[in-house]
C-alpha atoms as one frame of an Amber mdcrd trajectory, in Angstrom:
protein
  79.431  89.108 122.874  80.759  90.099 126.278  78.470  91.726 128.317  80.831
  95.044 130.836  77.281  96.811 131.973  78.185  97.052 135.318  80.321  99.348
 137.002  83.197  98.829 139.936  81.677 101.234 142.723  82.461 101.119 146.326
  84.593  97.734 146.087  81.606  95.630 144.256  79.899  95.359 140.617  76.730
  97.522 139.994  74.121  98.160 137.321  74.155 101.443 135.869  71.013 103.521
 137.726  69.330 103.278 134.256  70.306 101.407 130.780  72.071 102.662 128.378
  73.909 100.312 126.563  76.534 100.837 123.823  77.938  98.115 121.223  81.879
  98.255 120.887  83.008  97.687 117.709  86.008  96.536 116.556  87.656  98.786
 113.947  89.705  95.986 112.387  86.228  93.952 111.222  83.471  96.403 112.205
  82.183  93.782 114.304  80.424  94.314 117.820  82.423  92.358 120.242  80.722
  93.404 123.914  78.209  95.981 124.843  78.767  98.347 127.582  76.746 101.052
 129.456  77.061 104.392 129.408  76.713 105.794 132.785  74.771 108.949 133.839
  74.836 111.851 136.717  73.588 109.235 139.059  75.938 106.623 138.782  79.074
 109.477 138.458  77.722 110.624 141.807  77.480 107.454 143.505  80.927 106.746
 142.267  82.422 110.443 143.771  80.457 109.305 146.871  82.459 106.132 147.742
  86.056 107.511 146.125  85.180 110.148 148.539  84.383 107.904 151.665  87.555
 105.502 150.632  89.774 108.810 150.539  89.231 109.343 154.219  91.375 106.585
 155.346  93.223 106.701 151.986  94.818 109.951 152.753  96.380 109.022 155.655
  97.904 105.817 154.344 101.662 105.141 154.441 104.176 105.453 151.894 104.851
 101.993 152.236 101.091 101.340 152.075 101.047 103.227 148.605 104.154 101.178
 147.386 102.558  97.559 148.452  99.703  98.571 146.339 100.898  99.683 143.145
 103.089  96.560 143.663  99.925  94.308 143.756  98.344  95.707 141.385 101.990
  95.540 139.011 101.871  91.925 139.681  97.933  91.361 138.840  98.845  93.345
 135.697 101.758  90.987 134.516  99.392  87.910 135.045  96.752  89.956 132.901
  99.199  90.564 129.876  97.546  88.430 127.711  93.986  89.426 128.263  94.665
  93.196 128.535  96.767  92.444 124.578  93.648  90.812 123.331  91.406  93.570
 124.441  93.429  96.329 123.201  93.179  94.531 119.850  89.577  94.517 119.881
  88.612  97.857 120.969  91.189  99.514 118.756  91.595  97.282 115.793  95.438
  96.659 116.504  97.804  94.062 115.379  97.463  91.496 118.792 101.701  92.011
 117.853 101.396  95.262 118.860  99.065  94.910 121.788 101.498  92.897 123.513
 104.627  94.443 123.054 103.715  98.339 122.918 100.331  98.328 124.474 101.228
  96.607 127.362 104.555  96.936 127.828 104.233 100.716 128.669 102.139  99.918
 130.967 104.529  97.600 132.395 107.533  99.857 132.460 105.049 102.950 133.657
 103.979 101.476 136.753 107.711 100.482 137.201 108.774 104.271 136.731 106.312
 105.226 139.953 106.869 102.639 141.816 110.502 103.768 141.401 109.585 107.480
 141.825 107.670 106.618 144.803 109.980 104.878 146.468 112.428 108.219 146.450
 109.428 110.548 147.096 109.822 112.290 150.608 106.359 113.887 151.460 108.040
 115.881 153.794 110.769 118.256 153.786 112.395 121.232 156.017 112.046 124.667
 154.810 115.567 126.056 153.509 116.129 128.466 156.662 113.457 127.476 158.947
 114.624 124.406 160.499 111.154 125.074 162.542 109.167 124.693 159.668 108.590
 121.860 157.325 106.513 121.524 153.563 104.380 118.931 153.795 102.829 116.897
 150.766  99.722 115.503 151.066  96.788 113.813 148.727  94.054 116.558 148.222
  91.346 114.511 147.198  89.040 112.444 144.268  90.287 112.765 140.911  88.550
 112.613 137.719  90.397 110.990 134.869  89.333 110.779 131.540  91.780 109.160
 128.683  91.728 108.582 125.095  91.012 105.914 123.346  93.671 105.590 121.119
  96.687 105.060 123.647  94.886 103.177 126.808  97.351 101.633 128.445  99.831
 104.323 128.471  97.094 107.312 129.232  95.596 104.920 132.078  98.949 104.168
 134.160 100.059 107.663 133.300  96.870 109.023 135.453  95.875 106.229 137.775
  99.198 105.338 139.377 100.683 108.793 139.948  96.900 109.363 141.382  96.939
 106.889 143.712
């Protein structure tokens, strides 16, 4: 059974603050397959805490910083293929055809789309009029994103990448 207790938090693994652990089954043969934890207050605040301390040199990263990124993590993602297909399949019970081909190909031609859209962002632009005065877009802050279940690939890139 694979063991995911811990939680990514401030660039390392952690334990939860206190145990809670959860069996995932797998719909297709109602099988546990890994246990997980399900976090509390405590480790939701300590996770706030560091997105907040990493957003204060976040925020004033370039675009090109931004693009390099999602580029790296594009890349880690199409060496992943196979392991992201076989854990779709488990934690939703899909055919491993599907997993591969529709689970993780829109995740593949998401990230594409904002790298894309990215790349023809302009995050700042003169007012119509007021060739004094300028709109300027900038990241406000820490984002919670929560996403079904029955979609994750899609629901994941469609809130993580346009947040970062």
């Amino acid at each position: 059974m694979l063991d995911r207790r811990q939680f990514y938090i401030n660039g390392q693994w952690v334990n939860p603050v206190k145990e809670n652990d959860f069996k995932v089954i797998n719909p297709a043969t109602e099988e546990a397959f890994a246990v997980i934890s399900l976090g509390d207050q405590a480790d939701t605040d300590a996770a706030v805490s560091a997105a907040r301390n990493a957003f204060k040199s976040w925020q004033h990263s370039s675009k090109s910083e931004r693009i390099a990124l999602l580029k790296s993590i594009q890349s880690e993602y199409a060496k992943r293929e196979e392991d992201i297909a076989q854990a779709t399949t488990m934690e939703m019970g899909a055919p491993i055809s599907l997993s591969r081909t529709q689970q993780v190909g829109c995740g593949t031609g998401h990230i594409q789309k904002f790298i894309d859209s990215l790349e023809g962002f302009e995050f700042e632009e003169e007012l119509e009029g007021f060739p004094t005065e300028k709109i300027i877009k900038e990241p406000i802050g820490v984002a919670g994103l929560i996403t079904p279940w029955n979609w994750p690939m899609n629901q994941i890139f469609l809130k993580v990448i346009p947040a970062i």
